[in-house]
Amino acid sequence: MKIIPPSFEVIGTLNGAEMLKNIERAGRTCYKSEDLITEDSAALFVRRILKRGHESVIEHEKISAKIVCDRGVTHEIVRHRIASYSQESTRYCNYAKDKFGNELTFIRPYFWVESDEKYKLWQQTMQEIENAYMKLLELGATPEEARSILPNSLKTEIITTMNLRAWRHFFRLRTDKASHPQMREIARPMLDEFKRLLPVVFDDITY
């Protein structure tokens, strides 16, 4: 059994300056103001349209991210409908195989410290689930049958692609203090990274 923290990775090379220029080209079509495009006009234009609430223009650009988290968190992520998802499948993945280290991997619940009795009980339960999962496979169960006992804490990987407007909506909801703590654990550092990569689009979102 392996226990790991959640993590994320932005997929591909993201050129924030070029993305802003593409958004400006699209947005100025609405106003027929293409003649005002200069080498450094994109950032100001995008800030201005976001302030006006004209967010449909930023749908022309997208970002993909690989998110490693527990399956309970992905149940919340996939509720965001304007997106594309590709997720690790417990139906087809056989965790008794060498490529998975012949073990289950779980996401550490960060709200309990390892010395806490609640954490110890969680860890013991995860070990029992791993033992039962492996036994089911030994008895001839298929991965899609054995997965019926797998918990929310199971580690999964999900590639998530959203346009920039959808990401803004995602971060407004999922970094808020009312969101699930394990959702915030991954969403807040993601927002910080998105701000670093494309500050004009995300720097007005705070938590």
mmCIF file of C-alpha atoms in Angstrom, residues 5-150:
data_model
loop_
_atom_site.group_PDB
_atom_site.id
_atom_site.type_symbol
_atom_site.label_atom_id
_atom_site.label_comp_id
_atom_site.label_asym_id
_atom_site.label_seq_id
_atom_site.Cartn_x
_atom_site.Cartn_y
_atom_site.Cartn_z
ATOM 1 C CA PRO A 5 -0.340 13.687 -1.416
ATOM 2 C CA PRO A 6 -2.377 15.120 -4.293
ATOM 3 C CA SER A 7 -0.594 16.905 -7.111
ATOM 4 C CA PHE A 8 -1.133 18.480 -10.508
ATOM 5 C CA GLU A 9 0.736 19.307 -13.698
ATOM 6 C CA VAL A 10 -0.165 21.702 -16.494
ATOM 7 C CA ILE A 11 -0.012 19.730 -19.741
ATOM 8 C CA GLY A 12 2.024 21.065 -22.642
ATOM 9 C CA THR A 13 3.871 24.331 -23.122
ATOM 10 C CA LEU A 14 1.656 27.281 -22.269
ATOM 11 C CA ASN A 15 2.515 30.620 -23.881
ATOM 12 C CA GLY A 16 0.485 33.145 -21.932
ATOM 13 C CA ALA A 17 1.414 36.089 -24.150
ATOM 14 C CA GLU A 18 0.280 34.315 -27.309
ATOM 15 C CA MET A 19 -2.956 33.211 -25.650
ATOM 16 C CA LEU A 20 -3.753 36.810 -24.737
ATOM 17 C CA LYS A 21 -3.063 37.914 -28.315
ATOM 18 C CA ASN A 22 -5.409 35.230 -29.656
ATOM 19 C CA ILE A 23 -8.113 36.361 -27.237
ATOM 20 C CA GLU A 24 -7.630 39.991 -28.278
ATOM 21 C CA ARG A 25 -7.914 39.094 -31.980
ATOM 22 C CA ALA A 26 -11.166 37.261 -31.309
ATOM 23 C CA GLY A 27 -12.569 39.901 -28.990
ATOM 24 C CA ARG A 28 -11.851 42.876 -31.194
ATOM 25 C CA THR A 29 -13.920 41.241 -33.917
ATOM 26 C CA CYS A 30 -16.952 42.054 -31.781
ATOM 27 C CA TYR A 31 -16.119 45.753 -31.824
ATOM 28 C CA LYS A 32 -14.391 45.836 -35.227
ATOM 29 C CA SER A 33 -11.410 47.460 -33.533
ATOM 30 C CA GLU A 34 -8.699 45.259 -34.987
ATOM 31 C CA ASP A 35 -6.836 48.389 -36.067
ATOM 32 C CA LEU A 36 -6.074 49.087 -32.386
ATOM 33 C CA ILE A 37 -4.029 45.894 -31.960
ATOM 34 C CA THR A 38 -0.413 46.623 -31.069
ATOM 35 C CA GLU A 39 2.460 44.506 -29.799
ATOM 36 C CA ASP A 40 1.487 45.146 -26.170
ATOM 37 C CA SER A 41 -2.258 45.846 -26.305
ATOM 38 C CA ALA A 42 -3.519 42.320 -25.507
ATOM 39 C CA ALA A 43 -3.186 42.339 -21.714
ATOM 40 C CA LEU A 44 -4.988 45.649 -21.310
ATOM 41 C CA PHE A 45 -7.744 44.554 -23.693
ATOM 42 C CA VAL A 46 -8.335 41.266 -21.871
ATOM 43 C CA ARG A 47 -8.407 42.976 -18.473
ATOM 44 C CA ARG A 48 -10.956 45.434 -19.811
ATOM 45 C CA ILE A 49 -13.322 42.819 -21.234
ATOM 46 C CA LEU A 50 -13.141 40.716 -18.057
ATOM 47 C CA LYS A 51 -14.029 43.784 -16.013
ATOM 48 C CA ARG A 52 -17.053 44.284 -18.285
ATOM 49 C CA GLY A 53 -18.097 40.653 -17.814
ATOM 50 C CA HIS A 54 -17.531 39.836 -21.496
ATOM 51 C CA GLU A 55 -16.072 36.433 -20.595
ATOM 52 C CA SER A 56 -17.259 34.532 -23.658
ATOM 53 C CA VAL A 57 -14.220 35.870 -25.524
ATOM 54 C CA ILE A 58 -11.769 33.936 -23.333
ATOM 55 C CA GLU A 59 -13.480 30.656 -24.301
ATOM 56 C CA HIS A 60 -11.282 30.682 -27.412
ATOM 57 C CA GLU A 61 -8.304 29.500 -25.342
ATOM 58 C CA LYS A 62 -7.978 26.382 -23.178
ATOM 59 C CA ILE A 63 -5.644 24.761 -20.649
ATOM 60 C CA SER A 64 -5.183 21.069 -19.885
ATOM 61 C CA ALA A 65 -4.006 19.813 -16.511
ATOM 62 C CA LYS A 66 -3.214 16.388 -15.090
ATOM 63 C CA ILE A 67 -4.656 16.152 -11.582
ATOM 64 C CA VAL A 68 -3.638 13.381 -9.178
ATOM 65 C CA CYS A 69 -6.162 13.174 -6.361
ATOM 66 C CA ASP A 70 -8.610 10.807 -4.735
ATOM 67 C CA ARG A 71 -11.695 9.569 -6.539
ATOM 68 C CA GLY A 72 -13.989 11.525 -4.237
ATOM 69 C CA VAL A 73 -12.434 14.776 -5.464
ATOM 70 C CA THR A 74 -12.828 13.777 -9.120
ATOM 71 C CA HIS A 75 -16.540 13.274 -8.517
ATOM 72 C CA GLU A 76 -16.659 17.022 -7.837
ATOM 73 C CA ILE A 77 -14.337 17.974 -10.698
ATOM 74 C CA VAL A 78 -16.414 16.201 -13.363
ATOM 75 C CA ARG A 79 -19.517 18.137 -12.343
ATOM 76 C CA HIS A 80 -18.021 21.019 -14.336
ATOM 77 C CA ARG A 81 -19.753 20.396 -17.645
ATOM 78 C CA ILE A 82 -17.873 22.634 -20.096
ATOM 79 C CA ALA A 83 -14.795 20.426 -20.065
ATOM 80 C CA SER A 84 -13.190 17.284 -21.415
ATOM 81 C CA TYR A 85 -12.009 14.510 -19.100
ATOM 82 C CA SER A 86 -9.859 11.401 -19.412
ATOM 83 C CA GLN A 87 -9.604 9.480 -16.145
ATOM 84 C CA GLU A 88 -7.692 6.429 -14.927
ATOM 85 C CA SER A 89 -10.178 3.549 -15.117
ATOM 86 C CA THR A 90 -10.600 1.144 -12.212
ATOM 87 C CA ARG A 91 -12.541 -1.046 -14.620
ATOM 88 C CA TYR A 92 -9.502 -1.771 -16.784
ATOM 89 C CA CYS A 93 -6.575 -1.119 -14.414
ATOM 90 C CA ASN A 94 -5.475 -4.221 -12.518
ATOM 91 C CA TYR A 95 -3.578 -2.943 -9.487
ATOM 92 C CA ALA A 96 -2.084 -6.374 -8.815
ATOM 93 C CA LYS A 97 0.108 -5.907 -11.908
ATOM 94 C CA ASP A 98 3.757 -4.847 -11.826
ATOM 95 C CA LYS A 99 3.138 -1.476 -13.509
ATOM 96 C CA PHE A 100 1.107 -0.452 -10.461
ATOM 97 C CA GLY A 101 3.716 -1.815 -8.050
ATOM 98 C CA ASN A 102 1.353 -4.678 -7.139
ATOM 99 C CA GLU A 103 -0.397 -2.395 -4.694
ATOM 100 C CA LEU A 104 -3.115 0.194 -4.272
ATOM 101 C CA THR A 105 -2.187 3.857 -3.893
ATOM 102 C CA PHE A 106 -4.252 6.165 -1.693
ATOM 103 C CA ILE A 107 -4.340 9.939 -1.295
ATOM 104 C CA ARG A 108 -3.384 11.069 2.178
ATOM 105 C CA PRO A 109 -6.271 12.848 3.960
ATOM 106 C CA TYR A 110 -4.432 16.004 4.916
ATOM 107 C CA PHE A 111 -6.916 17.010 7.633
ATOM 108 C CA TRP A 112 -5.595 14.203 9.912
ATOM 109 C CA VAL A 113 -1.995 13.990 11.156
ATOM 110 C CA GLU A 114 -0.374 10.576 11.238
ATOM 111 C CA SER A 115 -0.402 10.452 15.042
ATOM 112 C CA ASP A 116 -4.185 10.971 15.113
ATOM 113 C CA GLU A 117 -6.336 7.943 15.951
ATOM 114 C CA LYS A 118 -8.628 8.867 13.061
ATOM 115 C CA TYR A 119 -5.691 8.692 10.630
ATOM 116 C CA LYS A 120 -4.567 5.354 12.042
ATOM 117 C CA LEU A 121 -8.064 3.952 11.625
ATOM 118 C CA TRP A 122 -8.199 5.259 8.046
ATOM 119 C CA GLN A 123 -4.800 3.716 7.256
ATOM 120 C CA GLN A 124 -5.831 0.376 8.750
ATOM 121 C CA THR A 125 -9.046 0.398 6.712
ATOM 122 C CA MET A 126 -7.149 1.160 3.484
ATOM 123 C CA GLN A 127 -4.814 -1.771 4.182
ATOM 124 C CA GLU A 128 -7.787 -4.067 4.724
ATOM 125 C CA ILE A 129 -9.323 -2.896 1.461
ATOM 126 C CA GLU A 130 -6.082 -3.551 -0.409
ATOM 127 C CA ASN A 131 -5.893 -7.052 1.087
ATOM 128 C CA ALA A 132 -9.492 -7.782 0.111
ATOM 129 C CA TYR A 133 -9.030 -6.367 -3.414
ATOM 130 C CA MET A 134 -6.000 -8.566 -4.045
ATOM 131 C CA LYS A 135 -7.809 -11.599 -2.624
ATOM 132 C CA LEU A 136 -10.756 -11.034 -4.944
ATOM 133 C CA LEU A 137 -8.391 -11.022 -7.920
ATOM 134 C CA GLU A 138 -6.751 -14.238 -6.658
ATOM 135 C CA LEU A 139 -10.201 -15.820 -6.495
ATOM 136 C CA GLY A 140 -10.758 -15.010 -10.171
ATOM 137 C CA ALA A 141 -12.616 -11.698 -9.962
ATOM 138 C CA THR A 142 -11.984 -9.294 -12.829
ATOM 139 C CA PRO A 143 -10.736 -5.754 -12.072
ATOM 140 C CA GLU A 144 -14.178 -4.354 -12.920
ATOM 141 C CA GLU A 145 -15.709 -6.709 -10.349
ATOM 142 C CA ALA A 146 -13.067 -6.180 -7.662
ATOM 143 C CA ARG A 147 -13.304 -2.403 -7.955
ATOM 144 C CA SER A 148 -16.682 -2.471 -6.202
ATOM 145 C CA ILE A 149 -14.858 -2.344 -2.843
ATOM 146 C CA LEU A 150 -12.490 0.499 -3.737
#
